[in-house]
């Protein structure tokens, strides 16, 4: 077992998983304290690095693409104070940090863990029910519905429609964007068959964020919803298998080549066998490819 204890937090590795516990120091962000302890299976890791500095260093975990709903929902936009996969290391503990990183690298090599994308979430995402107030509203999620309620700072046009309740089945995508400079951030839900290009200030399916302390907590709502949406790998497989008359744009002629369609059928079969596609999804996708043949 390898372990490193710092004011910023404690990381422990038992050979199968890493346990990341945020510290109690006042410098630890509200988001990390709210997330609490995280368990990251070895199979979710793409790598680990340790960077030395004059006064402090930093351990960083790199997760495989698609493994964590929090990273998926935030699109890599979590800044350093809020990123749960970074640990500040004091200079007198550099040796311990290097040993810790070597132990994790050795396990990744021994278990031959690939660094490429995954087709299913390997971390569960935040637990529900969950409710956060920030910016111009409150976002709540109970696992089945998202409810958006407005406050006195909400734009009059958006607030006049009243609170919004979105069924999980109607949500196509979720995005969290932090405020940067003079640009406000947002938590936005894309509703199936009702996309909008309205700015978050006027979008009834979005909470506008202004860069205050609780803004990062909205990322937890985004992650909780993301964890319960179809994995991006599954959506991509289904979109690629759509009939040409349902596609948003005409596909290149090469894609209609008989050999290419046969290869697509084999890929769909592999996705079905690995559990990425359900029986129903596999049948629909296969029928769409056969129709094009």
Short mmCIF file of C-alpha atoms in Angstrom, two decimals:
data_model
loop_
_atom_site.label_atom_id
_atom_site.label_comp_id
_atom_site.label_asym_id
_atom_site.label_seq_id
_atom_site.Cartn_x
_atom_site.Cartn_y
_atom_site.Cartn_z
CA UNK A 1 0.00 0.00 0.00
CA UNK A 2 1.17 3.53 -0.80
CA UNK A 3 -0.10 6.63 0.98
CA UNK A 4 0.64 10.34 1.02
CA UNK A 5 -0.87 12.65 3.65
CA UNK A 6 -0.92 16.42 3.08
CA UNK A 7 -2.91 19.42 4.29
CA UNK A 8 -4.55 19.43 0.86
CA UNK A 9 -5.72 15.86 1.27
CA UNK A 10 -4.76 12.20 1.59
CA UNK A 11 -4.27 9.77 -1.28
CA UNK A 12 -4.10 6.03 -0.66
CA UNK A 13 -3.41 3.27 -3.19
CA UNK A 14 -4.00 -0.42 -2.38
CA UNK A 15 -3.07 -1.88 -5.77
CA UNK A 16 -6.65 -1.99 -7.08
CA UNK A 17 -7.98 1.51 -6.50
CA UNK A 18 -7.01 4.97 -5.29
CA UNK A 19 -8.88 6.59 -2.42
CA UNK A 20 -8.80 10.39 -2.60
CA UNK A 21 -9.80 12.21 0.58
CA UNK A 22 -9.85 16.04 0.60
CA UNK A 23 -8.03 17.78 3.47
CA UNK A 24 -9.60 20.00 6.09
CA UNK A 25 -7.34 22.96 5.42
CA UNK A 26 -9.16 26.21 4.66
CA UNK A 27 -7.47 26.30 1.25
CA UNK A 28 -9.39 23.18 0.12
CA UNK A 29 -12.22 24.28 -2.17
CA UNK A 30 -15.91 23.99 -1.34
CA UNK A 31 -16.43 21.67 -4.31
CA UNK A 32 -13.79 19.18 -3.16
CA UNK A 33 -15.11 19.23 0.42
CA UNK A 34 -18.64 18.63 -0.86
CA UNK A 35 -17.58 15.76 -3.13
CA UNK A 36 -15.81 14.13 -0.20
CA UNK A 37 -13.87 10.90 -0.57
CA UNK A 38 -13.55 9.47 -4.08
CA UNK A 39 -12.61 5.91 -4.99
CA UNK A 40 -10.99 5.63 -8.41
CA UNK A 41 -10.53 2.07 -9.75
CA UNK A 42 -7.18 1.39 -11.36
CA UNK A 43 -8.93 0.60 -14.65
CA UNK A 44 -10.21 4.19 -14.86
CA UNK A 45 -6.70 5.65 -14.91
CA UNK A 46 -4.76 6.66 -18.00
CA UNK A 47 -1.74 7.87 -16.01
CA UNK A 48 -0.30 9.81 -13.08
CA UNK A 49 2.30 12.58 -12.93
CA UNK A 50 4.21 14.47 -10.26
CA UNK A 51 5.39 18.03 -10.91
CA UNK A 52 7.89 19.68 -8.59
CA UNK A 53 7.87 23.38 -7.77
CA UNK A 54 10.04 25.65 -5.66
CA UNK A 55 7.61 25.74 -2.73
CA UNK A 56 5.16 22.97 -3.55
CA UNK A 57 4.58 20.23 -6.08
CA UNK A 58 1.48 18.63 -7.51
CA UNK A 59 0.31 15.07 -8.06
CA UNK A 60 -2.09 14.76 -10.98
CA UNK A 61 -4.25 11.86 -12.08
CA UNK A 62 -5.24 11.53 -15.72
CA UNK A 63 -8.45 9.56 -16.14
CA UNK A 64 -9.42 7.67 -19.27
CA UNK A 65 -11.81 9.53 -21.53
CA UNK A 66 -15.42 8.71 -20.65
CA UNK A 67 -14.61 7.14 -17.27
CA UNK A 68 -15.94 9.92 -15.02
CA UNK A 69 -19.30 11.71 -15.43
CA UNK A 70 -17.94 14.77 -13.58
CA UNK A 71 -15.15 15.27 -16.10
CA UNK A 72 -17.54 14.47 -18.96
CA UNK A 73 -20.09 17.08 -17.84
CA UNK A 74 -17.52 19.79 -17.17
CA UNK A 75 -15.49 19.13 -20.30
CA UNK A 76 -12.17 19.53 -18.52
CA UNK A 77 -13.07 23.05 -17.40
CA UNK A 78 -12.63 22.46 -13.64
CA UNK A 79 -9.84 24.79 -12.52
CA UNK A 80 -7.02 23.60 -10.22
CA UNK A 81 -8.57 24.53 -6.85
CA UNK A 82 -11.69 22.50 -7.67
CA UNK A 83 -10.16 19.51 -9.50
CA UNK A 84 -10.43 16.46 -7.18
CA UNK A 85 -7.75 14.65 -9.19
CA UNK A 86 -4.93 16.96 -8.12
CA UNK A 87 -3.07 17.06 -4.81
CA UNK A 88 -0.72 19.82 -3.62
CA UNK A 89 2.46 18.31 -2.17
CA UNK A 90 4.74 20.16 0.25
CA UNK A 91 8.42 20.24 -0.74
CA UNK A 92 9.57 18.02 2.15
CA UNK A 93 7.30 15.21 0.86
CA UNK A 94 8.57 15.10 -2.72
CA UNK A 95 10.18 11.70 -2.17
CA UNK A 96 6.90 10.23 -0.93
CA UNK A 97 5.03 11.72 -3.90
CA UNK A 98 7.50 10.24 -6.38
CA UNK A 99 7.23 6.83 -4.69
CA UNK A 100 3.42 7.05 -4.79
CA UNK A 101 3.43 7.91 -8.50
CA UNK A 102 5.85 5.05 -9.25
CA UNK A 103 3.64 2.56 -7.41
CA UNK A 104 0.59 3.58 -9.45
CA UNK A 105 2.55 3.50 -12.73
CA UNK A 106 3.89 0.06 -11.87
CA UNK A 107 0.38 -1.26 -11.22
CA UNK A 108 -0.91 0.20 -14.50
CA UNK A 109 1.92 -1.51 -16.34
CA UNK A 110 1.55 -4.82 -14.49
CA UNK A 111 -2.22 -4.95 -15.08
CA UNK A 112 -1.76 -3.73 -18.67
CA UNK A 113 -4.44 -1.08 -18.20
CA UNK A 114 -5.08 0.64 -21.55
CA UNK A 115 -5.05 4.44 -21.62
CA UNK A 116 -7.70 4.84 -24.31
CA UNK A 117 -11.38 5.81 -23.97
CA UNK A 118 -13.91 3.62 -22.18
CA UNK A 119 -17.48 2.82 -23.24
CA UNK A 120 -19.07 2.98 -19.77
CA UNK A 121 -18.67 5.17 -16.70
CA UNK A 122 -16.28 3.65 -14.17
CA UNK A 123 -17.14 6.16 -11.43
CA UNK A 124 -20.72 6.53 -10.18
CA UNK A 125 -21.06 10.31 -10.08
CA UNK A 126 -22.58 12.33 -7.21
CA UNK A 127 -25.36 10.78 -5.16
CA UNK A 128 -28.91 12.13 -5.31
CA UNK A 129 -31.10 13.90 -4.28
CA UNK A 130 -28.99 16.98 -4.86
CA UNK A 131 -29.84 20.68 -4.80
CA UNK A 132 -27.60 23.71 -5.41
CA UNK A 133 -28.38 27.44 -5.38
CA UNK A 134 -26.07 29.74 -7.34
CA UNK A 135 -26.28 32.48 -9.93
CA UNK A 136 -29.85 33.22 -10.98
CA UNK A 137 -31.48 30.03 -9.73
CA UNK A 138 -31.58 26.70 -7.91
CA UNK A 139 -31.05 23.37 -9.66
CA UNK A 140 -32.32 20.19 -8.00
CA UNK A 141 -32.11 16.59 -9.21
CA UNK A 142 -33.71 13.53 -7.62
CA UNK A 143 -32.49 10.93 -10.11
CA UNK A 144 -35.55 11.19 -12.35
CA UNK A 145 -36.30 14.90 -12.71
CA UNK A 146 -34.42 18.18 -12.80
CA UNK A 147 -36.17 21.17 -11.27
CA UNK A 148 -35.04 24.73 -11.96
CA UNK A 149 -36.32 27.51 -9.71
CA UNK A 150 -35.55 31.21 -10.08
CA UNK A 151 -34.61 33.99 -7.67
CA UNK A 152 -34.95 37.77 -7.61
CA UNK A 153 -31.86 38.15 -9.80
CA UNK A 154 -33.32 36.12 -12.69
CA UNK A 155 -34.13 37.86 -15.97
CA UNK A 156 -37.80 38.85 -15.96
CA UNK A 157 -38.61 37.04 -19.20
CA UNK A 158 -37.16 33.75 -17.96
CA UNK A 159 -38.67 34.04 -14.48
CA UNK A 160 -42.15 34.85 -15.81
CA UNK A 161 -42.53 31.25 -17.07
CA UNK A 162 -42.09 29.97 -13.51
CA UNK A 163 -40.13 26.99 -12.27
CA UNK A 164 -39.13 24.33 -14.79
CA UNK A 165 -39.31 20.54 -14.33
CA UNK A 166 -37.38 18.44 -16.85
CA UNK A 167 -37.78 14.67 -16.99
CA UNK A 168 -34.48 12.83 -17.34
CA UNK A 169 -35.84 11.08 -20.44
CA UNK A 170 -36.26 14.48 -22.14
CA UNK A 171 -32.69 15.64 -21.48
CA UNK A 172 -30.31 15.06 -24.39
CA UNK A 173 -27.21 16.68 -22.90
CA UNK A 174 -25.94 18.69 -19.94
CA UNK A 175 -23.10 21.21 -19.78
CA UNK A 176 -21.40 23.20 -17.04
CA UNK A 177 -19.31 26.21 -17.98
CA UNK A 178 -17.51 28.37 -15.36
CA UNK A 179 -17.44 32.14 -15.50
CA UNK A 180 -14.19 33.33 -17.11
CA UNK A 181 -13.16 36.98 -17.07
CA UNK A 182 -16.13 39.07 -18.15
CA UNK A 183 -17.96 36.03 -19.55
CA UNK A 184 -20.61 34.49 -17.31
CA UNK A 185 -20.83 30.72 -16.86
CA UNK A 186 -23.84 28.44 -16.90
CA UNK A 187 -25.41 25.08 -16.17
CA UNK A 188 -27.43 24.22 -19.27
CA UNK A 189 -29.71 21.29 -20.13
CA UNK A 190 -30.36 20.51 -23.78
CA UNK A 191 -33.91 19.22 -24.16
CA UNK A 192 -34.69 16.68 -26.87
CA UNK A 193 -36.55 18.10 -29.87
CA UNK A 194 -36.40 21.60 -28.35
CA UNK A 195 -32.83 22.92 -28.81
CA UNK A 196 -32.23 26.63 -28.32
CA UNK A 197 -29.43 29.07 -29.01
CA UNK A 198 -30.67 31.58 -26.45
CA UNK A 199 -27.99 32.82 -24.02
CA UNK A 200 -28.23 31.32 -20.51
CA UNK A 201 -29.62 34.60 -19.19
CA UNK A 202 -32.78 34.01 -21.25
CA UNK A 203 -32.76 30.21 -21.60
CA UNK A 204 -35.40 28.65 -19.28
CA UNK A 205 -33.37 25.42 -19.28
CA UNK A 206 -30.20 27.06 -18.01
CA UNK A 207 -28.90 28.63 -14.79
CA UNK A 208 -26.60 31.60 -15.39
CA UNK A 209 -23.48 31.71 -13.19
CA UNK A 210 -21.52 34.84 -12.30
CA UNK A 211 -18.31 33.49 -10.82
CA UNK A 212 -19.24 33.32 -7.13
CA UNK A 213 -18.22 30.76 -4.50
CA UNK A 214 -21.03 28.25 -5.06
CA UNK A 215 -20.80 28.19 -8.87
CA UNK A 216 -18.58 25.06 -8.97
CA UNK A 217 -21.20 23.11 -6.99
CA UNK A 218 -23.46 23.31 -10.04
CA UNK A 219 -20.95 20.96 -11.67
CA UNK A 220 -22.15 18.27 -9.24
CA UNK A 221 -25.71 18.59 -10.53
CA UNK A 222 -24.37 18.34 -14.08
CA UNK A 223 -22.36 15.23 -13.18
CA UNK A 224 -25.28 13.54 -11.41
CA UNK A 225 -27.44 13.98 -14.52
CA UNK A 226 -24.59 13.00 -16.86
CA UNK A 227 -24.07 9.73 -14.96
CA UNK A 228 -27.67 8.76 -15.70
CA UNK A 229 -27.69 9.69 -19.39
CA UNK A 230 -26.58 7.19 -22.06
CA UNK A 231 -22.79 7.04 -22.22
CA UNK A 232 -21.31 9.13 -25.08
CA UNK A 233 -19.86 5.97 -26.66
CA UNK A 234 -23.34 4.47 -26.90
CA UNK A 235 -24.84 7.64 -28.38
CA UNK A 236 -22.07 7.80 -30.97
CA UNK A 237 -22.67 4.20 -32.02
CA UNK A 238 -26.39 4.82 -32.46
CA UNK A 239 -25.90 8.08 -34.35
CA UNK A 240 -23.48 6.47 -36.77
CA UNK A 241 -26.01 3.73 -37.46
CA UNK A 242 -28.90 6.09 -38.26
CA UNK A 243 -30.44 5.72 -41.73
CA UNK A 244 -29.27 8.31 -44.22
CA UNK A 245 -32.72 9.94 -44.40
CA UNK A 246 -32.56 10.66 -40.65
CA UNK A 247 -28.99 11.98 -40.61
CA UNK A 248 -28.44 15.75 -40.29
CA UNK A 249 -26.25 15.78 -43.39
CA UNK A 250 -25.60 13.50 -46.32
CA UNK A 251 -22.91 10.90 -45.62
CA UNK A 252 -19.92 10.53 -47.96
CA UNK A 253 -20.44 8.02 -50.74
CA UNK A 254 -17.58 5.87 -49.39
CA UNK A 255 -19.59 5.09 -46.27
CA UNK A 256 -22.18 3.29 -48.40
CA UNK A 257 -19.56 0.93 -49.68
CA UNK A 258 -20.60 -2.69 -49.06
CA UNK A 259 -17.39 -3.58 -47.20
CA UNK A 260 -17.71 -0.53 -44.95
CA UNK A 261 -21.25 -1.55 -44.00
CA UNK A 262 -20.08 -5.07 -43.22
CA UNK A 263 -17.39 -3.66 -40.96
CA UNK A 264 -20.06 -1.54 -39.24
CA UNK A 265 -22.16 -4.62 -38.60
CA UNK A 266 -19.20 -6.33 -36.96
CA UNK A 267 -18.55 -3.25 -34.80
CA UNK A 268 -22.19 -3.18 -33.69
CA UNK A 269 -21.98 -6.87 -32.81
CA UNK A 270 -18.92 -6.22 -30.64
CA UNK A 271 -20.64 -3.29 -28.89
CA UNK A 272 -23.67 -5.51 -28.24
CA UNK A 273 -21.60 -8.37 -26.84
CA UNK A 274 -19.68 -6.01 -24.56
CA UNK A 275 -22.93 -4.56 -23.19
CA UNK A 276 -22.58 -1.05 -24.63
CA UNK A 277 -25.74 -1.55 -26.73
CA UNK A 278 -28.90 -3.13 -25.36
CA UNK A 279 -30.74 -5.82 -27.34
CA UNK A 280 -33.24 -3.26 -28.58
CA UNK A 281 -30.60 -0.69 -29.52
CA UNK A 282 -28.55 -3.35 -31.33
CA UNK A 283 -31.59 -4.55 -33.31
CA UNK A 284 -32.51 -1.01 -34.41
CA UNK A 285 -28.94 -0.15 -35.35
CA UNK A 286 -28.48 -3.41 -37.26
CA UNK A 287 -31.73 -2.88 -39.18
CA UNK A 288 -30.61 0.61 -40.16
CA UNK A 289 -27.32 -0.73 -41.57
CA UNK A 290 -29.06 -3.59 -43.40
CA UNK A 291 -31.47 -1.11 -44.93
CA UNK A 292 -28.56 0.85 -46.38
CA UNK A 293 -27.11 -2.37 -47.83
#
